[in-house]
Short mmCIF file of C-alpha atoms and ligand atoms in Angstrom, two decimals:
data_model
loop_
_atom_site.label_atom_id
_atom_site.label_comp_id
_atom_site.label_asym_id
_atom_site.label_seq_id
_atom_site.Cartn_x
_atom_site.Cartn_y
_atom_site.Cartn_z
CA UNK D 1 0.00 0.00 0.00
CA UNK D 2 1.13 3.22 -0.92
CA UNK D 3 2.72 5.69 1.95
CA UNK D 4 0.89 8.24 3.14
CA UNK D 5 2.42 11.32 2.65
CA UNK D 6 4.76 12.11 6.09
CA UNK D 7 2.69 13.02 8.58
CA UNK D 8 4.06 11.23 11.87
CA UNK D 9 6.98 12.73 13.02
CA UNK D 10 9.78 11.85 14.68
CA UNK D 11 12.34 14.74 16.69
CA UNK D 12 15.92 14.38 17.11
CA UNK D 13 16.71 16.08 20.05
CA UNK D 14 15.64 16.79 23.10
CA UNK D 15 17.40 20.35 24.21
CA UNK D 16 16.49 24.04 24.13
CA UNK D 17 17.02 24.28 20.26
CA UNK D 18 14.19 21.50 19.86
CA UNK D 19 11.41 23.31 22.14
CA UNK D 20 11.45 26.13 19.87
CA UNK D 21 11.35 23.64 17.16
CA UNK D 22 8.67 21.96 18.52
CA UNK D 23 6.22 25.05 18.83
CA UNK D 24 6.85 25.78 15.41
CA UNK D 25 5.79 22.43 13.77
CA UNK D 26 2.79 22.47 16.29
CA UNK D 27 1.72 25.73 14.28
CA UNK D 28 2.00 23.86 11.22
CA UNK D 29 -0.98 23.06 8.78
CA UNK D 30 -1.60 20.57 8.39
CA UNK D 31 -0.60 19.59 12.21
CA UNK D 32 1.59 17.39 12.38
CA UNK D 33 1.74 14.12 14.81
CA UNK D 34 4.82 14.43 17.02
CA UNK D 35 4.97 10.77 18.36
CA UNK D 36 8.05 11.66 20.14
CA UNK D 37 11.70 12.60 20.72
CA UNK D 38 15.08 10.71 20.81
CA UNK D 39 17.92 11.72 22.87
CA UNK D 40 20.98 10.83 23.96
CA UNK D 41 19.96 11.13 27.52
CA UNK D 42 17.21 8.11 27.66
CA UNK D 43 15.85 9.74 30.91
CA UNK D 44 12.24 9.37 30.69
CA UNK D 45 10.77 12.90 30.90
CA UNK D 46 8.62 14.95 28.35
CA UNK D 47 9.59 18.28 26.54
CA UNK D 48 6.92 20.86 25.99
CA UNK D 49 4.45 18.08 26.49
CA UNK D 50 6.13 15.64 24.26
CA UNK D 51 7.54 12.28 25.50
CA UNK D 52 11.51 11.52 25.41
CA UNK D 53 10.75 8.02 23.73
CA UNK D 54 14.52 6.76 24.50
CA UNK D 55 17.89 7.09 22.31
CA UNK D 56 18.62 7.05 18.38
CA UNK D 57 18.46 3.63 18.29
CA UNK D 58 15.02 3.55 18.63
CA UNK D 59 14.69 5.07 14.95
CA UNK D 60 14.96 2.14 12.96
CA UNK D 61 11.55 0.60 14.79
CA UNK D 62 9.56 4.26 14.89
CA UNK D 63 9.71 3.90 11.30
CA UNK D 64 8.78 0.16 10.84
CA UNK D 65 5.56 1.44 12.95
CA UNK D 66 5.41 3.90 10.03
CA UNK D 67 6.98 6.92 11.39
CA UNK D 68 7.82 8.39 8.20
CA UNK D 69 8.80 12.67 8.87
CA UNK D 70 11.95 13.65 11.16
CA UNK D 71 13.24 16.64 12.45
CA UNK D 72 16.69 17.00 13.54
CA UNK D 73 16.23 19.77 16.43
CA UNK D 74 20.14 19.46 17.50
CA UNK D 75 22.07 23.47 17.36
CA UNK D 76 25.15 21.96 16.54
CA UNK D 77 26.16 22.09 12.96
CA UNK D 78 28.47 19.16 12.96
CA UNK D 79 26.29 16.63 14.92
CA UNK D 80 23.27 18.06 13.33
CA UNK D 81 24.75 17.24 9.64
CA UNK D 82 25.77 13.53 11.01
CA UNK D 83 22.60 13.06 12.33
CA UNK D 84 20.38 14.07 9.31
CA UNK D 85 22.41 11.43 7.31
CA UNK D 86 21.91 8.81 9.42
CA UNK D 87 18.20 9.79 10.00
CA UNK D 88 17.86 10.28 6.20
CA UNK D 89 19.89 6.34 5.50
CA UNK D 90 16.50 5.17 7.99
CA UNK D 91 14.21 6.09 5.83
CA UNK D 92 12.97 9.57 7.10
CA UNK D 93 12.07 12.53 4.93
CA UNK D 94 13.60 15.50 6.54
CA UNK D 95 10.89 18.08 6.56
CA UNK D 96 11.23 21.99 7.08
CA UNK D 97 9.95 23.83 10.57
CA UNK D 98 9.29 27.03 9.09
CA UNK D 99 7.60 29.69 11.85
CA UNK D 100 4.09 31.27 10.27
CA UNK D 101 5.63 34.16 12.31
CA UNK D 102 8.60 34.35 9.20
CA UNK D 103 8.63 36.06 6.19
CA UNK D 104 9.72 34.12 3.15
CA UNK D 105 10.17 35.71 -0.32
CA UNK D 106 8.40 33.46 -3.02
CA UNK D 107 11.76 33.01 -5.11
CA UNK D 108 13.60 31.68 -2.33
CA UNK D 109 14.23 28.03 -2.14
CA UNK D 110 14.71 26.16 0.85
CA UNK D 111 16.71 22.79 1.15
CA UNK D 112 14.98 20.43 3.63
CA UNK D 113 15.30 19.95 7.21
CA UNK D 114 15.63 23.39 7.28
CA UNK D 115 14.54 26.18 10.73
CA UNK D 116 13.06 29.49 9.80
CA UNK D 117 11.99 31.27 13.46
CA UNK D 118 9.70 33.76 14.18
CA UNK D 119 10.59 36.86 12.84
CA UNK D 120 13.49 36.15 10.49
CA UNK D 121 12.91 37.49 7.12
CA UNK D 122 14.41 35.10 3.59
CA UNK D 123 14.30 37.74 1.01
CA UNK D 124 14.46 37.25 -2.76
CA UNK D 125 16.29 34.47 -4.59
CA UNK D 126 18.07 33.23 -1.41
CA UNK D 127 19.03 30.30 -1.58
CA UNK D 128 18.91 28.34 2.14
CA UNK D 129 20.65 25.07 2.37
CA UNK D 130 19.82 22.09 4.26
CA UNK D 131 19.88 21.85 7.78
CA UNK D 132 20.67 25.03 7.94
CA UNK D 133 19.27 27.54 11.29
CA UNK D 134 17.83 30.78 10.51
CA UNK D 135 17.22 31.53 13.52
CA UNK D 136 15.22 34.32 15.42
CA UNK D 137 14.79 37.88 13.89
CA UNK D 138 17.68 37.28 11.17
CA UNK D 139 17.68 39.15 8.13
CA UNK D 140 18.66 37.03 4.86
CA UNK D 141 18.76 39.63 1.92
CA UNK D 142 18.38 38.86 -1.39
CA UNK D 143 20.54 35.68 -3.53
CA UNK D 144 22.01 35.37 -0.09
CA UNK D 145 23.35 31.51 -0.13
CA UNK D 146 23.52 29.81 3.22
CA UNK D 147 25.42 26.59 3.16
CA UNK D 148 24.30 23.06 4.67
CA UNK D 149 24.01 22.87 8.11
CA UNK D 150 24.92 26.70 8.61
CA UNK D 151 23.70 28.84 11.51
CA UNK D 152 22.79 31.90 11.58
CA UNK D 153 22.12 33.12 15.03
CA UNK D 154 19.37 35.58 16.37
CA UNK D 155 19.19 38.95 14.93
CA UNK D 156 21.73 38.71 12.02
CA UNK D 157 21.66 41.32 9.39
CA UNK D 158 23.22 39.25 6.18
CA UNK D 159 23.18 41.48 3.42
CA UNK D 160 22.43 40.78 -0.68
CA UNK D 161 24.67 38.61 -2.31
CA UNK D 162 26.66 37.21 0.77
CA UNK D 163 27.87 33.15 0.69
CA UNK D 164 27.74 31.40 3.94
CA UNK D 165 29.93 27.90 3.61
CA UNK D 166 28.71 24.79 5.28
CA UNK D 167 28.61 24.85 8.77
CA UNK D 168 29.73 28.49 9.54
CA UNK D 169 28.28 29.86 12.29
CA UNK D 170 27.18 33.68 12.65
CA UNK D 171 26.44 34.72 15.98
CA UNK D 172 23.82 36.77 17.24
CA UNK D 173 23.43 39.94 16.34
CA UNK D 174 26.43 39.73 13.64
CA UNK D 175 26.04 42.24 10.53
CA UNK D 176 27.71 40.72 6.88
CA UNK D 177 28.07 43.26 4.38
CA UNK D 178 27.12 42.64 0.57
CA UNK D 179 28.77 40.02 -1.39
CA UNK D 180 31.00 39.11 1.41
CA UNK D 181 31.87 35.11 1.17
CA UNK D 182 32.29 33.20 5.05
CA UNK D 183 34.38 29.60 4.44
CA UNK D 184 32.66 26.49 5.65
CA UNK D 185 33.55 25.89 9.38
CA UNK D 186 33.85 29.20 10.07
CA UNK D 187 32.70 31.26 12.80
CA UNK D 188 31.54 35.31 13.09
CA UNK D 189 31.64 36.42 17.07
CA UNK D 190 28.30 37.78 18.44
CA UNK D 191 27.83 41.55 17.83
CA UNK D 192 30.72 41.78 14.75
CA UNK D 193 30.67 43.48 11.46
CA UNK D 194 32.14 41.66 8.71
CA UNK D 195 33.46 43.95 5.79
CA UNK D 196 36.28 41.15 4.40
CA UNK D 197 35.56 37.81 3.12
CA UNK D 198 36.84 35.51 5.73
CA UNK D 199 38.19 32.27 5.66
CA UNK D 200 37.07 28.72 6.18
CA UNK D 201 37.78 27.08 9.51
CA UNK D 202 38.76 30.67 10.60
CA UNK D 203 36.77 32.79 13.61
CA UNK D 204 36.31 36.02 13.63
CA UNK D 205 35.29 38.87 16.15
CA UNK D 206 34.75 42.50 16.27
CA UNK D 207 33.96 45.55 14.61
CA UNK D 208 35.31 45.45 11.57
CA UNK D 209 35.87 41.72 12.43
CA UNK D 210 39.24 40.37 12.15
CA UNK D 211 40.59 36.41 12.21
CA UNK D 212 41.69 35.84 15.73
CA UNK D 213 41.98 32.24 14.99
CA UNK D 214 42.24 29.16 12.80
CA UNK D 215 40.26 27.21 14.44
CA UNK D 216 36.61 27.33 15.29
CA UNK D 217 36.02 27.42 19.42
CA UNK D 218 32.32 27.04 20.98
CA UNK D 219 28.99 26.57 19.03
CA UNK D 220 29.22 25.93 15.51
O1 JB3 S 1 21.02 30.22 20.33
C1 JB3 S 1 19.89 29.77 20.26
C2 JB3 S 1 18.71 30.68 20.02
N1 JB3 S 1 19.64 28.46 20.37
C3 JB3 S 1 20.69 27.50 20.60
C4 JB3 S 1 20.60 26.36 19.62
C5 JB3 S 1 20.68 26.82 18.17
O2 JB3 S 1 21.65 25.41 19.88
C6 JB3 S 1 20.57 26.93 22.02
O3 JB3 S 1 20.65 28.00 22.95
C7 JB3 S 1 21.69 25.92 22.27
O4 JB3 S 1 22.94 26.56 22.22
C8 JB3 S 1 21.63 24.86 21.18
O5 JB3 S 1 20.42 24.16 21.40
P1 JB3 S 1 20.46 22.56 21.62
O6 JB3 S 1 21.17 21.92 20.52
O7 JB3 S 1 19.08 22.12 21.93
O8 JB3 S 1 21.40 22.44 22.89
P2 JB3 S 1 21.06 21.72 24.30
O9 JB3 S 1 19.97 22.47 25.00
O10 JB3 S 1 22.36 21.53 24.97
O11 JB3 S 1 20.44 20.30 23.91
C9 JB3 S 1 21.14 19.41 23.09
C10 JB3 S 1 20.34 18.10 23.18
O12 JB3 S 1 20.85 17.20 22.20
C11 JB3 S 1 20.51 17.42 24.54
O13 JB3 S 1 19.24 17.02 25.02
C12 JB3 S 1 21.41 16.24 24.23
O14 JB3 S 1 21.18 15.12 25.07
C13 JB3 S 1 21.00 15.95 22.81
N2 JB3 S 1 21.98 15.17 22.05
C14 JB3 S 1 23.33 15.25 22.07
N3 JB3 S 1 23.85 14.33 21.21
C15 JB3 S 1 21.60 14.21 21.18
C16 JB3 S 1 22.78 13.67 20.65
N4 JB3 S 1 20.35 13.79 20.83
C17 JB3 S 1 20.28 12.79 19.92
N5 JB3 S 1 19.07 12.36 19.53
N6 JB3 S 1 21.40 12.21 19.37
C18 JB3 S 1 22.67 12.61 19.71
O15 JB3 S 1 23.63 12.06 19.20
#
């Protein structure tokens, strides 16, 4: 018999990241039918209302009961990307939680498994990759490209033409001037203005921002 289209989901996940998650696909419609979470810690205890069903090896039976939708709901980049693989390699679709509090410009396209939050704003022809975290209040201006798995944090200001590599992570408040290109692994300090293109596997603080190091520290 055919599969219905997803419907039952599945979050991966348990932390802050995923209760913000989870009120957003709770305001989606169709509704959707959160049977649960998996989390490293097992620890029976519910998030928001929704059970902690037990670890990520519980995946492969949620979706012989026909679990078919997942959400990875995990902040960092790295273990988020792993994750969506091996959730993907189960036999999940990866579906989007996009806030109806966001403002998304009909020519941008979104990659799947992707967060939009409440307030953020995707303007024309940006192009958002998978996995990636637009997170609260962040501004993505038009053909902006945001790599797989990127983040940017809470009240960005990412201006037109401006490539994000896979992974980076902007921190809050960060401004990126137009056509500026961030490497993959990088990271942008909370609060900086970036007016140089800046390096992969490189963070970067300030205002203008400059390379303090060559390797990325904290969240990615
Ligand atoms: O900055 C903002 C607005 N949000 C941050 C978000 C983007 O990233 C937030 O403040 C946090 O910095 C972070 O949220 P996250 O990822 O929810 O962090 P935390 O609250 O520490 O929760 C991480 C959860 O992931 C914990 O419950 C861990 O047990 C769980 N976890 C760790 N490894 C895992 C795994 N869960 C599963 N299913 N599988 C794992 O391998």
């Amino acid at each position: 018999m055919a599969e219905t289209l997803p419907r039952r989901l599945v979050v991966v996940g348990g932390g802050g990241h995923a209760k913000v998650i989870l009120e957003i696909l709770r305001a989606a419609s169709p509704p959707w039918d959160i049977v649960g979470i998996v989390d490293a810690d097992p620890d029976p205890r519910s998030v928001l209302g929704v059970p902690v069903l037990g670890r990520d090896s519980l995946l492969p039976s949620l979706r012989a009961e026909g679990v078919n939708a997942a959400f990875v709901a995990i902040g960092e980049n790295e273990l988020r990307q792993k994750l969506a693989i091996s959730t993907q390699d189960l036999g999940f679709e990866l579906v989007n939680a996009i806030s109806p509090a966001a403002t998304l410009s009909p020519s941008a396209r979104l990659g799947r498994g992707v967060a939009i939050m409440a307030g953020a704003v995707i303007n024309a022809a940006a192009d958002i990759g998978d996995l990636s975290i637009i997170n609260t209040g962040a501004l993505i201006d038009h053909d902006v490209q945001v790599g797989e798995a990127a983040h940017i944090a809470p009240g960005c200001a990412i201006a037109g033409n401006v490539a994000i590599g896979e992974r980076a992570f902007i921190g809050v408040g960060a401004t990126v001037l137009p056509g500026i290109s961030i490497g993959e692994d990088a990271m942008i300090g909370a609060a900086a203005c970036v007016i140089h293109d800046i390096a992969a596997r490189t963070t970067a603080v300030g205002v203008p921002a400059r390379v303090i190091s060559n390797v990325p520290k904290g969240p990615r």
